[in-house]
Amino acid sequence: MFALTFLGTSASVPSAERNHPGLLVEAGSHRILVDCGEGTQRQLLRAGAGFRRLDRLLLTHGHFDHVLGIPGLFSTLRLRRSSEVMTIHGSPGTLDVIVRMLAGLWGEGKAPIPIEFASLTEGSVIDAGEFAVGCFPVRHRKTDSFGFCFESKARRHLRPDRVDALGVRTDLCAASCARQVGELCGRQNGRC
Ligand SMILES: [Zn+2]
């Protein structure tokens, strides 16, 4: 269901082979960028992913190696005359870094493309119907960092009688099913 493109897997210093952090998650017609380290836009091109339908940016935290690619990417999107609103999800501390960075480059309250800020709190981030994204706090130095979980929703409910007939342990089935419907994201609307 999800296609992952690892755009960058280095830490604070890149190497010749590994870019600053960035991950593209594609689910159906949705494309979500997780973190945007320096050079991410070039990595998108190298991966053949391009810039179309890129309207969500999830930020784990505000350390520079995760966010310095944003100004360059936004400048490119402006040159491409993108009119899509880019929604940036991050913790309050992370968003503060982004707001100040954009203000330093383009002036207070300005950016080269339309943007919206969405402050993260633990739980649901995106519910796109066929999949959902949740977030949870993680410890990373002195930041208010978040991790993200991408969950595809079960298309069919398992029937216990058929599962029993196959000799499958139903306790394992229940755990698997709960995970599919997004237990981590606070939704438990599935049933086995
Ligand atoms: Zn960091």
CSV table of C-alpha atoms and ligand atoms in Angstrom, one decimal:
chain,number,residue,atom,x,y,z
A,1,MET,CA,0.0,0.0,0.0
A,2,PHE,CA,2.8,2.4,0.9
A,3,ALA,CA,5.7,3.1,-1.4
A,4,LEU,CA,8.7,4.5,0.4
A,5,THR,CA,11.6,6.4,-1.2
A,6,PHE,CA,14.5,7.1,1.1
A,7,LEU,CA,15.8,10.4,0.0
A,8,GLY,CA,18.3,10.8,2.7
A,9,THR,CA,19.5,8.6,5.6
A,10,SER,CA,22.5,10.4,7.0
A,11,ALA,CA,22.6,12.3,10.3
A,12,SER,CA,23.8,15.8,10.8
A,13,VAL,CA,26.6,15.6,8.3
A,14,PRO,CA,26.0,14.1,4.9
A,15,SER,CA,28.3,11.7,3.1
A,16,ALA,CA,29.1,11.3,-0.5
A,17,GLU,CA,26.5,8.6,-0.8
A,18,ARG,CA,23.9,9.7,1.8
A,19,ASN,CA,21.9,12.9,1.9
A,20,HIS,CA,20.4,14.7,4.9
A,21,PRO,CA,17.2,13.1,6.1
A,22,GLY,CA,14.2,12.9,3.9
A,23,LEU,CA,11.6,10.3,3.1
A,24,LEU,CA,8.8,10.2,0.5
A,25,VAL,CA,5.8,8.2,1.3
A,26,GLU,CA,3.3,7.5,-1.5
A,27,ALA,CA,-0.1,6.0,-0.8
A,28,GLY,CA,-2.5,6.0,-3.8
A,29,SER,CA,-2.7,9.5,-5.1
A,30,HIS,CA,-1.2,11.0,-1.9
A,31,ARG,CA,2.4,11.9,-1.6
A,32,ILE,CA,3.8,12.9,1.8
A,33,LEU,CA,7.3,14.1,2.6
A,34,VAL,CA,8.7,13.3,5.9
A,35,ASP,CA,11.5,15.7,6.9
A,36,CYS,CA,13.3,17.8,4.3
A,37,GLY,CA,17.0,18.0,4.8
A,38,GLU,CA,19.3,20.1,2.7
A,39,GLY,CA,19.4,18.7,-0.9
A,40,THR,CA,16.0,16.9,-0.6
A,41,GLN,CA,14.7,18.5,-3.8
A,42,ARG,CA,17.6,17.1,-5.8
A,43,GLN,CA,17.1,13.8,-4.2
A,44,LEU,CA,13.5,13.9,-5.4
A,45,LEU,CA,14.7,14.4,-8.9
A,46,ARG,CA,17.4,11.7,-8.7
A,47,ALA,CA,14.7,9.3,-7.5
A,48,GLY,CA,12.5,10.2,-10.4
A,49,ALA,CA,9.7,11.3,-8.0
A,50,GLY,CA,9.5,14.9,-9.1
A,51,PHE,CA,7.5,17.6,-7.3
A,52,ARG,CA,3.9,17.0,-8.4
A,53,ARG,CA,1.2,16.5,-5.8
A,54,LEU,CA,3.6,17.3,-3.0
A,55,ASP,CA,1.4,19.1,-0.5
A,56,ARG,CA,2.1,17.5,2.9
A,57,LEU,CA,5.3,17.9,4.9
A,58,LEU,CA,5.7,16.0,8.2
A,59,LEU,CA,8.6,17.1,10.4
A,60,THR,CA,10.0,14.9,13.1
A,61,HIS,CA,11.8,17.8,14.7
A,62,GLY,CA,13.4,21.1,14.0
A,63,HIS,CA,17.1,20.3,13.9
A,64,PHE,CA,18.6,21.9,10.9
A,65,ASP,CA,19.6,18.7,9.1
A,66,HIS,CA,15.9,17.9,8.9
A,67,VAL,CA,14.6,21.2,7.7
A,68,LEU,CA,17.2,23.2,5.7
A,69,GLY,CA,15.9,21.8,2.4
A,70,ILE,CA,12.6,23.6,2.9
A,71,PRO,CA,13.6,27.0,1.5
A,72,GLY,CA,15.1,25.5,-1.7
A,73,LEU,CA,12.1,23.2,-2.3
A,74,PHE,CA,9.6,26.0,-1.8
A,75,SER,CA,11.6,28.3,-4.1
A,76,THR,CA,11.4,25.6,-6.8
A,77,LEU,CA,7.7,25.0,-6.3
A,78,ARG,CA,7.2,28.8,-6.7
A,79,LEU,CA,9.1,28.7,-10.0
A,80,ARG,CA,6.9,25.8,-11.1
A,81,ARG,CA,3.9,28.1,-10.3
A,82,SER,CA,2.5,25.6,-7.8
A,83,SER,CA,-0.7,26.9,-6.4
A,84,GLU,CA,-1.3,23.9,-4.0
A,85,VAL,CA,-1.2,24.7,-0.3
A,86,MET,CA,1.6,23.0,1.5
A,87,THR,CA,0.6,21.9,4.9
A,88,ILE,CA,3.5,21.6,7.3
A,89,HIS,CA,2.9,19.4,10.3
A,90,GLY,CA,5.3,19.7,13.3
A,91,SER,CA,5.5,20.2,17.0
A,92,PRO,CA,5.1,23.8,18.3
A,93,GLY,CA,8.9,24.0,18.7
A,94,THR,CA,9.5,22.7,15.3
A,95,LEU,CA,7.0,25.0,13.6
A,96,ASP,CA,8.6,27.9,15.4
A,97,VAL,CA,11.9,27.1,13.8
A,98,ILE,CA,10.2,27.0,10.4
A,99,VAL,CA,8.3,30.2,10.9
A,100,ARG,CA,11.5,32.1,11.9
A,101,MET,CA,13.5,30.5,9.0
A,102,LEU,CA,10.9,31.6,6.4
A,103,ALA,CA,10.5,35.0,8.0
A,104,GLY,CA,14.3,35.5,7.8
A,105,LEU,CA,14.3,34.8,4.1
A,106,TRP,CA,11.1,36.2,2.8
A,107,GLY,CA,9.8,38.5,5.6
A,108,GLU,CA,7.4,37.9,8.5
A,109,GLY,CA,4.4,35.9,7.5
A,110,LYS,CA,5.6,35.5,3.9
A,111,ALA,CA,6.6,32.4,2.0
A,112,PRO,CA,7.1,31.7,-1.8
A,113,ILE,CA,4.1,29.3,-1.9
A,114,PRO,CA,0.9,29.1,0.1
A,115,ILE,CA,1.5,27.2,3.3
A,116,GLU,CA,-0.5,26.2,6.4
A,117,PHE,CA,0.9,25.1,9.7
A,118,ALA,CA,-0.6,22.2,11.6
A,119,SER,CA,0.7,21.7,15.2
A,120,LEU,CA,1.1,18.1,16.2
A,121,THR,CA,-0.4,16.6,19.3
A,122,GLU,CA,-0.2,12.9,20.0
A,123,GLY,CA,-2.8,10.9,18.0
A,124,SER,CA,-4.3,11.4,14.5
A,125,VAL,CA,-2.5,13.6,11.9
A,126,ILE,CA,-4.2,12.6,8.6
A,127,ASP,CA,-7.2,10.5,7.9
A,128,ALA,CA,-7.3,10.0,4.1
A,129,GLY,CA,-9.9,7.3,4.2
A,130,GLU,CA,-7.9,4.4,2.8
A,131,PHE,CA,-5.0,5.1,5.2
A,132,ALA,CA,-4.3,7.2,8.2
A,133,VAL,CA,-1.2,8.8,9.7
A,134,GLY,CA,-0.7,9.1,13.5
A,135,CYS,CA,2.0,10.6,15.6
A,136,PHE,CA,3.6,9.9,18.9
A,137,PRO,CA,6.2,11.7,21.0
A,138,VAL,CA,9.8,10.5,20.9
A,139,ARG,CA,12.8,11.6,22.9
A,140,HIS,CA,15.6,13.2,21.0
A,141,ARG,CA,17.9,15.5,22.9
A,142,LYS,CA,16.0,18.6,24.1
A,143,THR,CA,13.6,18.8,21.2
A,144,ASP,CA,9.8,18.1,21.2
A,145,SER,CA,10.1,15.4,18.5
A,146,PHE,CA,7.5,13.2,17.0
A,147,GLY,CA,7.5,9.9,15.2
A,148,PHE,CA,4.8,8.9,12.7
A,149,CYS,CA,2.9,5.7,12.0
A,150,PHE,CA,1.3,5.1,8.6
A,151,GLU,CA,-1.6,2.6,8.8
A,152,SER,CA,-3.6,1.1,6.0
A,153,LYS,CA,-7.1,0.2,6.9
A,154,ALA,CA,-8.3,-3.4,6.6
A,155,ARG,CA,-10.4,-3.7,3.4
A,156,ARG,CA,-12.2,-6.8,4.6
A,157,HIS,CA,-13.0,-8.1,8.1
A,158,LEU,CA,-11.9,-11.5,8.9
A,159,ARG,CA,-14.6,-14.0,9.7
A,160,PRO,CA,-13.7,-16.0,12.9
A,161,ASP,CA,-15.4,-19.2,11.6
A,162,ARG,CA,-13.3,-19.2,8.5
A,163,VAL,CA,-10.1,-18.4,10.4
A,164,ASP,CA,-10.9,-21.3,12.8
A,165,ALA,CA,-11.5,-23.6,9.8
A,166,LEU,CA,-8.0,-22.8,8.6
A,167,GLY,CA,-6.4,-23.6,12.0
A,168,VAL,CA,-5.1,-20.0,12.4
A,169,ARG,CA,-4.7,-18.8,16.0
A,170,THR,CA,-7.3,-16.1,16.4
A,171,ASP,CA,-5.4,-14.3,19.2
A,172,LEU,CA,-2.7,-13.5,16.6
A,173,CYS,CA,-5.3,-12.5,14.1
A,174,ALA,CA,-6.9,-10.1,16.5
A,175,ALA,CA,-3.5,-8.4,17.2
A,176,SER,CA,-2.8,-8.1,13.5
A,177,CYS,CA,-6.2,-6.7,12.6
A,178,ALA,CA,-6.1,-4.1,15.4
A,179,ARG,CA,-2.8,-2.9,14.1
A,180,GLN,CA,-4.1,-2.6,10.5
A,181,VAL,CA,-7.0,-0.3,11.5
A,182,GLY,CA,-4.7,2.0,13.3
A,183,GLU,CA,-4.7,1.2,16.9
A,184,LEU,CA,-1.6,3.4,17.4
A,185,CYS,CA,-3.6,6.3,15.9
A,186,GLY,CA,-6.4,6.0,18.4
A,187,ARG,CA,-9.0,4.5,16.0
A,188,GLN,CA,-10.4,1.1,16.8
A,189,ASN,CA,-13.2,0.8,14.3
A,190,GLY,CA,-12.1,-2.5,12.9
A,191,ARG,CA,-13.3,-5.9,14.1
A,192,CYS,CA,-12.1,-9.4,13.5
B,1,ZN,ZN,18.1,15.9,15.5
